[in-house]
Amino acid sequence: MTNKEELLLMKREQGYDSVTQSQKKKIFDFSEGYKEFIGRAKTERVFVKDTIELLKKEGFKKFSPDMKLKQGDKVYFENRKRALIAVKMGKKSLSEGVSMIGAHIDSPRLDLKPIPLYEAENTLYIKTHYYGGIKKYQWPVIPLSMFGTVALKNGKTVDIVIGEDEKDPIFVITDILPHLGNTQYKKTPAEIIHPEQLNAIGATIPYEDKEASGRVKLNFLNIINKKYNITEEDFISAEITLVPALKPRDAAIDSSLVAAYGQDDRVCAYTGLMALLDSKEEAKTQLLLLSDKEEVGSMGNTGMQSKFFEFTLEALCENQGVKLREALWNTECLSADVCAAYDPNFPEVYEKNNSVFLNGGVSLMKYSGARGKSGTSDASAELLGKIRGLFDKASVKWQIGELGKTDEGGGGTIAQFVANLGCEVIDCGVALLSMHSPYEVASKYDIYMTYKAYKTFFEKA
Ligand code: MN
Ligand code: MN
């Protein structure tokens, strides 16, 4: 490189070119904890439960208004078992805003319908209604496990997990054999599997009483009843879902990648959580938000469009005698969400110059959206300037890109809803391959750099 090139050109080298053996070990070790955590926490409810357990171990306490919070105090706020805010009080006043990292912990999946069970030709089927943006054809012929919570009429709840233990049976949705696929092949990919065909096999053995009708369904209910003491009607007041029964695994011969279900966006939730636990609280107050319902537009009282974040910040402001609007206005947020890594298998949907790559470090996105930046928050030049300054100073490897070619499609994150409150916000997270599929792929290097980016932001922003 000539001096002039060194001075003027942007550097975009691959991350491993400047990684030592001991750094590589750190990078790989970090993903071990990650795989273990997301291998267990496959729904937002489990993620919240496991996170609270961890927070308590690390000295976080459930917030109550009579606490008098001071620098270094650690509190959390739970929202209906599906969303969570964890806070470390900083040195600076809340009137200077908080340093916020906002991720989401819901992922695309197959939810059970309220009346899910039906019997056809001596087989019991479980009907589902897909949640989030999935390619329907990706969900048959993979092992599925059942996660859920059933609320009984007496106010008690029952948690269900079937398919995660090696000894458990799993569930599966069938597809047409290729020998008989001529008509199916003529359909468009969106039509290959109709959502009403996303029915998993639940049972095939009839209940022993030959007098009974719907005997396979009865058998299914009898087994479920023995295990969980619930009836068919109890499925109505339940949140039960089918998710891939796949364990996170290393991928590629050099084990450089993690293949796992639900990395959108639990990879950012986990790295954000680790950053919060490991960071020193010497600047602004640090706030980690784990949001629900992002995959369906952040609607509902556990989604980012709800008042959860504002009410939480208000409670903290009241505790500190600070005005909420000042805290909101001065808050800076990393909208911690995944973006699409450039995939050389499908170059036609990317604009290479403005793409992010595996092993390129943490990914920034100035905006997402679709059709001319609609439905997005376009981060300010000033915030981007500050963030790349922060990251460079802390040797955080970063890259920036867009979500594919202009007008090829598009997407959104929680960034716009945070920005609408007056905060400064930019998307910042891990680049994925096969996003929203049952088995998404991320780079261990990028996962570690994202953790480092979030920790730097918490400590220095
Ligand atoms: Mn996401
Ligand atoms: Mn998503």
GROMACS .gro file of C-alpha atoms and ligand atoms in nm:
model
  463
    1MET     CA    1   0.000   0.000   0.000
    2THR     CA    2   0.133   0.345  -0.090
    3ASN     CA    3   0.122   0.626   0.163
    4LYS     CA    4  -0.157   0.792  -0.031
    5GLU     CA    5  -0.363   0.473  -0.033
    6GLU     CA    6  -0.299   0.423   0.338
    7LEU     CA    7  -0.421   0.777   0.402
    8LEU     CA    8  -0.726   0.792   0.179
    9LEU     CA    9  -0.871   0.446   0.120
   10MET     CA   10  -1.114   0.263   0.343
   11LYS     CA   11  -0.979  -0.066   0.476
   12ARG     CA   12  -1.201  -0.370   0.435
   13GLU     CA   13  -0.986  -0.669   0.520
   14GLN     CA   14  -1.116  -0.992   0.661
   15GLY     CA   15  -1.109  -1.019   1.037
   16TYR     CA   16  -0.883  -1.321   1.081
   17ASP     CA   17  -0.588  -1.145   0.916
   18SER     CA   18  -0.521  -0.962   1.240
   19VAL     CA   19  -0.612  -1.231   1.494
   20THR     CA   20  -0.348  -1.397   1.713
   21GLN     CA   21  -0.376  -1.756   1.840
   22SER     CA   22  -0.476  -1.642   2.188
   23GLN     CA   23  -0.739  -1.407   2.044
   24LYS     CA   24  -0.870  -1.690   1.831
   25LYS     CA   25  -0.909  -1.903   2.143
   26LYS     CA   26  -1.107  -1.625   2.312
   27ILE     CA   27  -1.329  -1.592   2.005
   28PHE     CA   28  -1.398  -1.966   1.994
   29ASP     CA   29  -1.447  -1.999   2.372
   30PHE     CA   30  -1.708  -1.722   2.367
   31SER     CA   31  -1.924  -1.918   2.123
   32GLU     CA   32  -1.929  -2.223   2.352
   33GLY     CA   33  -2.133  -2.029   2.609
   34TYR     CA   34  -2.344  -1.885   2.332
   35LYS     CA   35  -2.432  -2.224   2.183
   36GLU     CA   36  -2.522  -2.361   2.522
   37PHE     CA   37  -2.750  -2.067   2.603
   38ILE     CA   38  -2.945  -2.053   2.276
   39GLY     CA   39  -2.959  -2.432   2.257
   40ARG     CA   40  -3.181  -2.413   2.564
   41ALA     CA   41  -3.358  -2.080   2.521
   42LYS     CA   42  -3.561  -2.147   2.207
   43THR     CA   43  -3.857  -1.925   2.296
   44GLU     CA   44  -3.880  -1.577   2.441
   45ARG     CA   45  -4.026  -1.717   2.764
   46VAL     CA   46  -3.732  -1.952   2.824
   47PHE     CA   47  -3.487  -1.677   2.727
   48VAL     CA   48  -3.639  -1.441   2.984
   49LYS     CA   49  -3.644  -1.710   3.253
   50ASP     CA   50  -3.281  -1.813   3.194
   51THR     CA   51  -3.168  -1.452   3.174
   52ILE     CA   52  -3.329  -1.362   3.506
   53GLU     CA   53  -3.160  -1.661   3.670
   54LEU     CA   54  -2.825  -1.541   3.537
   55LEU     CA   55  -2.891  -1.178   3.634
   56LYS     CA   56  -2.976  -1.280   3.990
   57LYS     CA   57  -2.651  -1.476   4.015
   58GLU     CA   58  -2.469  -1.163   3.902
   59GLY     CA   59  -2.630  -0.950   4.172
   60PHE     CA   60  -2.919  -0.793   3.980
   61LYS     CA   61  -3.235  -0.732   4.180
   62LYS     CA   62  -3.595  -0.693   4.067
   63PHE     CA   63  -3.662  -0.318   4.068
   64SER     CA   64  -3.889  -0.171   4.332
   65PRO     CA   65  -3.967   0.202   4.362
   66ASP     CA   66  -3.842   0.223   4.722
   67MET     CA   67  -3.484   0.142   4.617
   68LYS     CA   68  -3.251   0.440   4.614
   69LEU     CA   69  -3.039   0.362   4.312
   70LYS     CA   70  -2.677   0.473   4.287
   71GLN     CA   71  -2.379   0.406   4.058
   72GLY     CA   72  -2.312   0.036   4.020
   73ASP     CA   73  -2.660  -0.077   4.129
   74LYS     CA   74  -2.807  -0.349   3.910
   75VAL     CA   75  -3.181  -0.396   3.858
   76TYR     CA   76  -3.417  -0.566   3.615
   77PHE     CA   77  -3.776  -0.521   3.500
   78GLU     CA   78  -3.974  -0.815   3.365
   79ASN     CA   79  -4.266  -0.770   3.127
   80ARG     CA   80  -4.517  -1.056   3.132
   81LYS     CA   81  -4.248  -1.328   3.114
   82ARG     CA   82  -4.170  -1.241   2.751
   83ALA     CA   83  -3.968  -0.920   2.758
   84LEU     CA   84  -3.705  -0.785   2.994
   85ILE     CA   85  -3.502  -0.477   3.074
   86ALA     CA   86  -3.180  -0.500   3.277
   87VAL     CA   87  -3.005  -0.188   3.402
   88LYS     CA   88  -2.667  -0.102   3.549
   89MET     CA   89  -2.669   0.245   3.703
   90GLY     CA   90  -2.383   0.455   3.566
   91LYS     CA   91  -2.171   0.741   3.692
   92LYS     CA   92  -2.348   1.010   3.490
   93SER     CA   93  -2.696   1.143   3.567
   94LEU     CA   94  -2.991   0.987   3.389
   95SER     CA   95  -3.063   1.333   3.245
   96GLU     CA   96  -2.769   1.261   3.012
   97GLY     CA   97  -2.964   0.961   2.880
   98VAL     CA   98  -2.883   0.592   2.895
   99SER     CA   99  -2.664   0.377   2.673
  100MET     CA  100  -2.918   0.129   2.548
  101ILE     CA  101  -2.882  -0.198   2.363
  102GLY     CA  102  -3.212  -0.329   2.232
  103ALA     CA  103  -3.241  -0.681   2.092
  104HIS     CA  104  -3.538  -0.910   2.037
  105ILE     CA  105  -3.579  -1.264   2.165
  106ASP     CA  106  -3.868  -1.391   1.953
  107SER     CA  107  -3.783  -1.587   1.637
  108PRO     CA  108  -3.981  -1.723   1.342
  109ARG     CA  109  -4.156  -2.049   1.430
  110LEU     CA  110  -4.479  -2.248   1.399
  111ASP     CA  111  -4.737  -2.160   1.664
  112LEU     CA  112  -5.016  -2.406   1.740
  113LYS     CA  113  -5.364  -2.286   1.644
  114PRO     CA  114  -5.612  -2.245   1.933
  115ILE     CA  115  -5.786  -2.567   1.827
  116PRO     CA  116  -5.488  -2.755   1.687
  117LEU     CA  117  -5.586  -3.121   1.696
  118TYR     CA  118  -5.761  -3.313   1.422
  119GLU     CA  119  -5.763  -3.673   1.308
  120ALA     CA  120  -5.742  -3.783   0.945
  121GLU     CA  121  -5.705  -4.143   0.824
  122ASN     CA  122  -5.603  -4.270   1.165
  123THR     CA  123  -5.338  -4.004   1.212
  124LEU     CA  124  -5.358  -3.721   1.463
  125TYR     CA  125  -5.238  -3.390   1.320
  126ILE     CA  126  -5.133  -3.071   1.499
  127LYS     CA  127  -5.233  -2.757   1.307
  128THR     CA  128  -5.001  -2.458   1.318
  129HIS     CA  129  -5.009  -2.091   1.224
  130TYR     CA  130  -4.667  -1.964   1.129
  131TYR     CA  131  -4.513  -1.675   1.323
  132GLY     CA  132  -4.287  -1.428   1.144
  133GLY     CA  133  -4.150  -1.430   0.793
  134ILE     CA  134  -4.069  -1.788   0.698
  135LYS     CA  135  -4.022  -1.975   0.373
  136LYS     CA  136  -4.294  -2.232   0.434
  137TYR     CA  137  -4.115  -2.503   0.234
  138GLN     CA  138  -3.821  -2.501   0.479
  139TRP     CA  139  -4.023  -2.636   0.773
  140PRO     CA  140  -4.142  -2.984   0.664
  141VAL     CA  141  -3.910  -3.284   0.706
  142ILE     CA  142  -3.704  -3.141   0.989
  143PRO     CA  143  -3.727  -3.247   1.355
  144LEU     CA  144  -3.950  -3.015   1.555
  145SER     CA  145  -3.986  -2.986   1.930
  146MET     CA  146  -4.280  -2.846   2.120
  147PHE     CA  147  -4.238  -2.560   2.367
  148GLY     CA  148  -4.525  -2.397   2.545
  149THR     CA  149  -4.711  -2.259   2.839
  150VAL     CA  150  -5.071  -2.355   2.911
  151ALA     CA  151  -5.282  -2.130   3.134
  152LEU     CA  152  -5.549  -2.325   3.320
  153LYS     CA  153  -5.887  -2.189   3.429
  154ASN     CA  154  -5.771  -2.195   3.791
  155GLY     CA  155  -5.494  -1.945   3.715
  156LYS     CA  156  -5.213  -2.198   3.726
  157THR     CA  157  -4.979  -2.249   3.432
  158VAL     CA  158  -4.814  -2.560   3.295
  159ASP     CA  159  -4.490  -2.550   3.095
  160ILE     CA  160  -4.445  -2.798   2.811
  161VAL     CA  161  -4.123  -2.915   2.648
  162ILE     CA  162  -4.126  -3.221   2.420
  163GLY     CA  163  -3.846  -3.310   2.180
  164GLU     CA  164  -3.544  -3.144   2.337
  165ASP     CA  165  -3.429  -3.445   2.538
  166GLU     CA  166  -3.254  -3.708   2.324
  167LYS     CA  167  -3.500  -3.967   2.456
  168ASP     CA  168  -3.807  -3.757   2.366
  169PRO     CA  169  -3.996  -3.812   2.043
  170ILE     CA  170  -3.991  -3.516   1.803
  171PHE     CA  171  -4.262  -3.394   1.567
  172VAL     CA  172  -4.239  -3.376   1.192
  173ILE     CA  173  -4.432  -3.228   0.899
  174THR     CA  174  -4.432  -3.434   0.580
  175ASP     CA  175  -4.365  -3.341   0.217
  176ILE     CA  176  -4.452  -3.508  -0.115
  177LEU     CA  177  -4.199  -3.766  -0.239
  178PRO     CA  178  -4.013  -3.650  -0.554
  179HIS     CA  179  -4.154  -3.946  -0.747
  180LEU     CA  180  -4.495  -3.779  -0.720
  181GLY     CA  181  -4.375  -3.421  -0.731
  182ASN     CA  182  -4.462  -3.328  -1.090
  183THR     CA  183  -4.754  -3.101  -0.999
  184GLN     CA  184  -4.579  -2.958  -0.694
  185TYR     CA  185  -4.271  -2.862  -0.901
  186LYS     CA  186  -4.490  -2.641  -1.120
  187LYS     CA  187  -4.595  -2.430  -0.821
  188THR     CA  188  -4.410  -2.117  -0.710
  189PRO     CA  189  -4.190  -2.157  -0.399
  190ALA     CA  190  -4.451  -1.966  -0.196
  191GLU     CA  191  -4.714  -2.223  -0.299
  192ILE     CA  192  -4.508  -2.543  -0.267
  193ILE     CA  193  -4.620  -2.578   0.094
  194HIS     CA  194  -4.945  -2.401   0.175
  195PRO     CA  195  -4.958  -2.273   0.536
  196GLU     CA  196  -5.258  -2.499   0.595
  197GLN     CA  197  -5.028  -2.792   0.514
  198LEU     CA  198  -4.797  -2.705   0.803
  199ASN     CA  199  -4.955  -2.980   1.014
  200ALA     CA  200  -4.727  -3.196   1.225
  201ILE     CA  201  -4.797  -3.562   1.296
  202GLY     CA  202  -4.897  -3.599   1.660
  203ALA     CA  203  -4.990  -3.967   1.698
  204THR     CA  204  -5.092  -4.278   1.501
  205ILE     CA  205  -5.191  -4.542   1.757
  206PRO     CA  206  -5.562  -4.554   1.847
  207TYR     CA  207  -5.682  -4.543   2.207
  208GLU     CA  208  -5.758  -4.898   2.326
  209ASP     CA  209  -6.134  -4.845   2.389
  210LYS     CA  210  -6.289  -4.953   2.056
  211GLU     CA  211  -6.622  -4.786   2.148
  212ALA     CA  212  -6.460  -4.440   2.148
  213SER     CA  213  -6.464  -4.219   1.838
  214GLY     CA  214  -6.155  -4.031   1.720
  215ARG     CA  215  -5.940  -4.286   1.892
  216VAL     CA  216  -5.598  -4.161   1.777
  217LYS     CA  217  -5.678  -3.810   1.894
  218LEU     CA  218  -5.795  -3.960   2.221
  219ASN     CA  219  -5.468  -4.149   2.252
  220PHE     CA  220  -5.270  -3.829   2.191
  221LEU     CA  221  -5.473  -3.643   2.454
  222ASN     CA  222  -5.441  -3.931   2.697
  223ILE     CA  223  -5.060  -3.925   2.672
  224ILE     CA  224  -5.048  -3.545   2.705
  225ASN     CA  225  -5.290  -3.562   2.997
  226LYS     CA  226  -5.077  -3.816   3.181
  227LYS     CA  227  -4.768  -3.603   3.134
  228TYR     CA  228  -4.911  -3.254   3.190
  229ASN     CA  229  -5.264  -3.301   3.325
  230ILE     CA  230  -5.423  -3.090   3.051
  231THR     CA  231  -5.724  -3.146   2.820
  232GLU     CA  232  -5.810  -3.047   2.462
  233GLU     CA  233  -5.985  -2.729   2.577
  234ASP     CA  234  -5.672  -2.618   2.764
  235PHE     CA  235  -5.494  -2.572   2.428
  236ILE     CA  236  -5.717  -2.266   2.380
  237SER     CA  237  -5.549  -2.067   2.657
  238ALA     CA  238  -5.196  -2.158   2.566
  239GLU     CA  239  -4.891  -2.038   2.381
  240ILE     CA  240  -4.750  -2.353   2.229
  241THR     CA  241  -4.506  -2.353   1.944
  242LEU     CA  242  -4.305  -2.591   1.728
  243VAL     CA  243  -3.940  -2.499   1.682
  244PRO     CA  244  -3.654  -2.688   1.517
  245ALA     CA  245  -3.533  -2.967   1.747
  246LEU     CA  246  -3.180  -2.894   1.630
  247LYS     CA  247  -2.887  -2.830   1.861
  248PRO     CA  248  -2.646  -2.547   1.782
  249ARG     CA  249  -2.340  -2.695   1.610
  250ASP     CA  250  -2.005  -2.579   1.482
  251ALA     CA  251  -2.007  -2.558   1.104
  252ALA     CA  252  -1.726  -2.573   0.840
  253ILE     CA  253  -1.408  -2.784   0.874
  254ASP     CA  254  -1.234  -2.504   1.066
  255SER     CA  255  -1.532  -2.478   1.307
  256SER     CA  256  -1.545  -2.106   1.231
  257LEU     CA  257  -1.924  -2.088   1.213
  258VAL     CA  258  -2.221  -2.155   1.437
  259ALA     CA  259  -2.528  -2.314   1.280
  260ALA     CA  260  -2.835  -2.285   1.502
  261TYR     CA  261  -3.204  -2.206   1.515
  262GLY     CA  262  -3.312  -1.862   1.637
  263GLN     CA  263  -2.989  -1.668   1.596
  264ASP     CA  264  -3.211  -1.382   1.472
  265ASP     CA  265  -3.201  -1.226   1.717
  266ARG     CA  266  -3.082  -1.426   2.014
  267VAL     CA  267  -2.725  -1.379   1.894
  268CYS     CA  268  -2.756  -1.006   1.965
  269ALA     CA  269  -2.958  -1.067   2.282
  270TYR     CA  270  -2.687  -1.301   2.418
  271THR     CA  271  -2.392  -1.080   2.320
  272GLY     CA  272  -2.576  -0.781   2.466
  273LEU     CA  273  -2.639  -0.970   2.788
  274MET     CA  274  -2.274  -1.075   2.818
  275ALA     CA  275  -2.163  -0.719   2.745
  276LEU     CA  276  -2.388  -0.590   3.023
  277LEU     CA  277  -2.260  -0.845   3.274
  278ASP     CA  278  -1.893  -0.775   3.189
  279SER     CA  279  -1.896  -0.395   3.150
  280LYS     CA  280  -1.771  -0.138   3.397
  281GLU     CA  281  -2.031   0.126   3.488
  282GLU     CA  282  -1.816   0.437   3.459
  283ALA     CA  283  -2.013   0.637   3.203
  284LYS     CA  284  -2.389   0.652   3.138
  285THR     CA  285  -2.642   0.413   3.283
  286GLN     CA  286  -2.647   0.092   3.078
  287LEU     CA  287  -2.978  -0.053   2.971
  288LEU     CA  288  -3.032  -0.384   2.795
  289LEU     CA  289  -3.377  -0.432   2.644
  290LEU     CA  290  -3.489  -0.778   2.533
  291SER     CA  291  -3.801  -0.726   2.331
  292ASP     CA  292  -4.067  -0.966   2.205
  293LYS     CA  293  -4.285  -0.966   1.890
  294GLU     CA  294  -4.028  -0.802   1.662
  295GLU     CA  295  -4.090  -1.065   1.399
  296VAL     CA  296  -4.456  -0.959   1.374
  297GLY     CA  297  -4.399  -0.583   1.368
  298SER     CA  298  -4.320  -0.519   1.736
  299MET     CA  299  -4.694  -0.506   1.814
  300GLY     CA  300  -4.852  -0.597   2.146
  301ASN     CA  301  -4.771  -0.520   2.507
  302THR     CA  302  -4.440  -0.706   2.502
  303GLY     CA  303  -4.326  -0.556   2.170
  304MET     CA  304  -4.118  -0.245   2.113
  305GLN     CA  305  -4.425  -0.045   2.012
  306SER     CA  306  -4.561  -0.088   2.366
  307LYS     CA  307  -4.489   0.151   2.653
  308PHE     CA  308  -4.263  -0.096   2.836
  309PHE     CA  309  -3.938   0.090   2.767
  310GLU     CA  310  -4.087   0.435   2.840
  311PHE     CA  311  -4.253   0.321   3.162
  312THR     CA  312  -3.930   0.156   3.275
  313LEU     CA  313  -3.721   0.463   3.201
  314GLU     CA  314  -3.986   0.675   3.373
  315ALA     CA  315  -3.959   0.462   3.687
  316LEU     CA  316  -3.582   0.506   3.684
  317CYS     CA  317  -3.617   0.882   3.625
  318GLU     CA  318  -3.862   0.917   3.915
  319ASN     CA  319  -3.615   0.729   4.131
  320GLN     CA  320  -3.340   0.975   4.038
  321GLY     CA  321  -3.550   1.293   4.027
  322VAL     CA  322  -3.485   1.342   3.656
  323LYS     CA  323  -3.725   1.438   3.376
  324LEU     CA  324  -3.818   1.147   3.148
  325ARG     CA  325  -3.808   1.359   2.834
  326GLU     CA  326  -3.448   1.462   2.905
  327ALA     CA  327  -3.343   1.101   2.957
  328LEU     CA  328  -3.521   0.992   2.638
  329TRP     CA  329  -3.385   1.275   2.427
  330ASN     CA  330  -3.025   1.208   2.531
  331THR     CA  331  -3.044   0.831   2.504
  332GLU     CA  332  -2.830   0.656   2.245
  333CYS     CA  333  -2.929   0.310   2.135
  334LEU     CA  334  -2.773   0.029   1.941
  335SER     CA  335  -3.067  -0.150   1.784
  336ALA     CA  336  -2.906  -0.488   1.824
  337ASP     CA  337  -3.035  -0.696   1.538
  338VAL     CA  338  -2.892  -0.923   1.273
  339CYS     CA  339  -2.840  -0.831   0.910
  340ALA     CA  340  -2.793  -1.032   0.594
  341ALA     CA  341  -2.439  -1.149   0.522
  342TYR     CA  342  -2.334  -1.148   0.156
  343ASP     CA  343  -2.396  -1.496   0.020
  344PRO     CA  344  -2.175  -1.588  -0.281
  345ASN     CA  345  -2.429  -1.860  -0.359
  346PHE     CA  346  -2.689  -1.593  -0.433
  347PRO     CA  347  -2.493  -1.284  -0.544
  348GLU     CA  348  -2.786  -1.156  -0.749
  349VAL     CA  349  -2.977  -1.025  -0.444
  350TYR     CA  350  -2.686  -0.829  -0.296
  351GLU     CA  351  -2.506  -0.511  -0.394
  352LYS     CA  352  -2.153  -0.621  -0.312
  353ASN     CA  353  -2.009  -0.276  -0.247
  354ASN     CA  354  -2.267  -0.217   0.027
  355SER     CA  355  -2.281  -0.564   0.177
  356VAL     CA  356  -2.147  -0.709   0.499
  357PHE     CA  357  -1.947  -1.033   0.499
  358LEU     CA  358  -1.882  -1.328   0.730
  359ASN     CA  359  -1.572  -1.264   0.947
  360GLY     CA  360  -1.594  -0.893   0.870
  361GLY     CA  361  -1.674  -0.797   1.229
  362VAL     CA  362  -1.983  -0.639   1.384
  363SER     CA  363  -2.224  -0.504   1.122
  364LEU     CA  364  -2.368  -0.155   1.122
  365MET     CA  365  -2.673  -0.063   0.916
  366LYS     CA  366  -2.755   0.306   0.880
  367TYR     CA  367  -3.108   0.216   0.777
  368SER     CA  368  -3.314  -0.085   0.672
  369GLY     CA  369  -3.668  -0.051   0.533
  370ALA     CA  370  -3.789  -0.098   0.177
  371ARG     CA  371  -3.889   0.104  -0.132
  372GLY     CA  372  -3.676   0.414  -0.083
  373LYS     CA  373  -3.596   0.383   0.290
  374SER     CA  374  -3.963   0.358   0.392
  375GLY     CA  375  -4.042   0.214   0.733
  376THR     CA  376  -3.702   0.268   0.890
  377SER     CA  377  -3.504   0.504   1.106
  378ASP     CA  378  -3.213   0.647   0.910
  379ALA     CA  379  -2.940   0.692   1.171
  380SER     CA  380  -2.779   1.034   1.188
  381ALA     CA  381  -2.437   1.095   1.038
  382GLU     CA  382  -2.331   1.231   1.376
  383LEU     CA  383  -2.417   0.908   1.559
  384LEU     CA  384  -2.237   0.698   1.297
  385GLY     CA  385  -1.935   0.923   1.326
  386LYS     CA  386  -1.930   0.879   1.701
  387ILE     CA  387  -1.979   0.501   1.684
  388ARG     CA  388  -1.702   0.431   1.433
  389GLY     CA  389  -1.472   0.653   1.637
  390LEU     CA  390  -1.556   0.454   1.951
  391PHE     CA  391  -1.512   0.118   1.779
  392ASP     CA  392  -1.182   0.210   1.611
  393LYS     CA  393  -1.038   0.335   1.939
  394ALA     CA  394  -1.127   0.006   2.109
  395SER     CA  395  -1.004  -0.210   1.815
  396VAL     CA  396  -1.356  -0.336   1.744
  397LYS     CA  397  -1.363  -0.470   1.390
  398TRP     CA  398  -1.676  -0.334   1.219
  399GLN     CA  399  -1.833  -0.316   0.875
  400ILE     CA  400  -2.136  -0.144   0.728
  401GLY     CA  401  -2.390  -0.254   0.472
  402GLU     CA  402  -2.745  -0.255   0.350
  403LEU     CA  403  -3.001  -0.535   0.361
  404GLY     CA  404  -2.945  -0.652   0.002
  405LYS     CA  405  -2.997  -0.481  -0.330
  406THR     CA  406  -3.219  -0.174  -0.342
  407ASP     CA  407  -3.579  -0.282  -0.414
  408GLU     CA  408  -3.490  -0.652  -0.392
  409GLY     CA  409  -3.699  -0.679  -0.074
  410GLY     CA  410  -3.639  -0.524   0.264
  411GLY     CA  411  -3.701  -0.551   0.633
  412GLY     CA  412  -3.723  -0.361   0.957
  413THR     CA  413  -3.596  -0.365   1.314
  414ILE     CA  414  -3.697  -0.203   1.641
  415ALA     CA  415  -3.476   0.098   1.555
  416GLN     CA  416  -3.765   0.306   1.417
  417PHE     CA  417  -3.973   0.266   1.734
  418VAL     CA  418  -3.682   0.368   1.957
  419ALA     CA  419  -3.608   0.665   1.731
  420ASN     CA  420  -3.971   0.779   1.743
  421LEU     CA  421  -3.925   0.837   2.117
  422GLY     CA  422  -3.654   1.093   2.049
  423CYS     CA  423  -3.350   0.871   2.107
  424GLU     CA  424  -3.052   0.842   1.872
  425VAL     CA  425  -3.038   0.491   1.730
  426ILE     CA  426  -2.847   0.279   1.482
  427ASP     CA  427  -2.873  -0.087   1.384
  428CYS     CA  428  -2.570  -0.286   1.495
  429GLY     CA  429  -2.539  -0.665   1.512
  430VAL     CA  430  -2.425  -0.993   1.362
  431ALA     CA  431  -2.445  -1.079   0.991
  432LEU     CA  432  -2.628  -1.407   0.921
  433LEU     CA  433  -2.659  -1.649   0.633
  434SER     CA  434  -2.996  -1.820   0.581
  435MET     CA  435  -3.175  -1.572   0.807
  436HIS     CA  436  -3.522  -1.686   0.927
  437SER     CA  437  -3.451  -2.046   0.824
  438PRO     CA  438  -3.465  -2.334   1.075
  439TYR     CA  439  -3.082  -2.340   1.085
  440GLU     CA  440  -2.917  -1.999   1.053
  441VAL     CA  441  -2.543  -1.949   1.018
  442ALA     CA  442  -2.319  -1.692   1.189
  443SER     CA  443  -1.943  -1.646   1.225
  444LYS     CA  444  -1.779  -1.691   1.565
  445TYR     CA  445  -1.552  -1.399   1.486
  446ASP     CA  446  -1.849  -1.170   1.421
  447ILE     CA  447  -2.029  -1.292   1.732
  448TYR     CA  448  -1.727  -1.209   1.947
  449MET     CA  449  -1.676  -0.870   1.780
  450THR     CA  450  -2.041  -0.787   1.841
  451TYR     CA  451  -1.996  -0.865   2.210
  452LYS     CA  452  -1.688  -0.641   2.212
  453ALA     CA  453  -1.876  -0.365   2.028
  454TYR     CA  454  -2.163  -0.372   2.277
  455LYS     CA  455  -1.928  -0.372   2.575
  456THR     CA  456  -1.737  -0.076   2.430
  457PHE     CA  457  -2.063   0.110   2.370
  458PHE     CA  458  -2.182   0.045   2.727
  459GLU     CA  459  -1.854   0.159   2.879
  460LYS     CA  460  -1.757   0.451   2.660
  461ALA     CA  461  -2.058   0.603   2.481
  462MN      MN  462  -3.422  -0.956   1.394
  463MN      MN  463  -3.609  -1.136   1.186
   0.00000   0.00000   0.00000
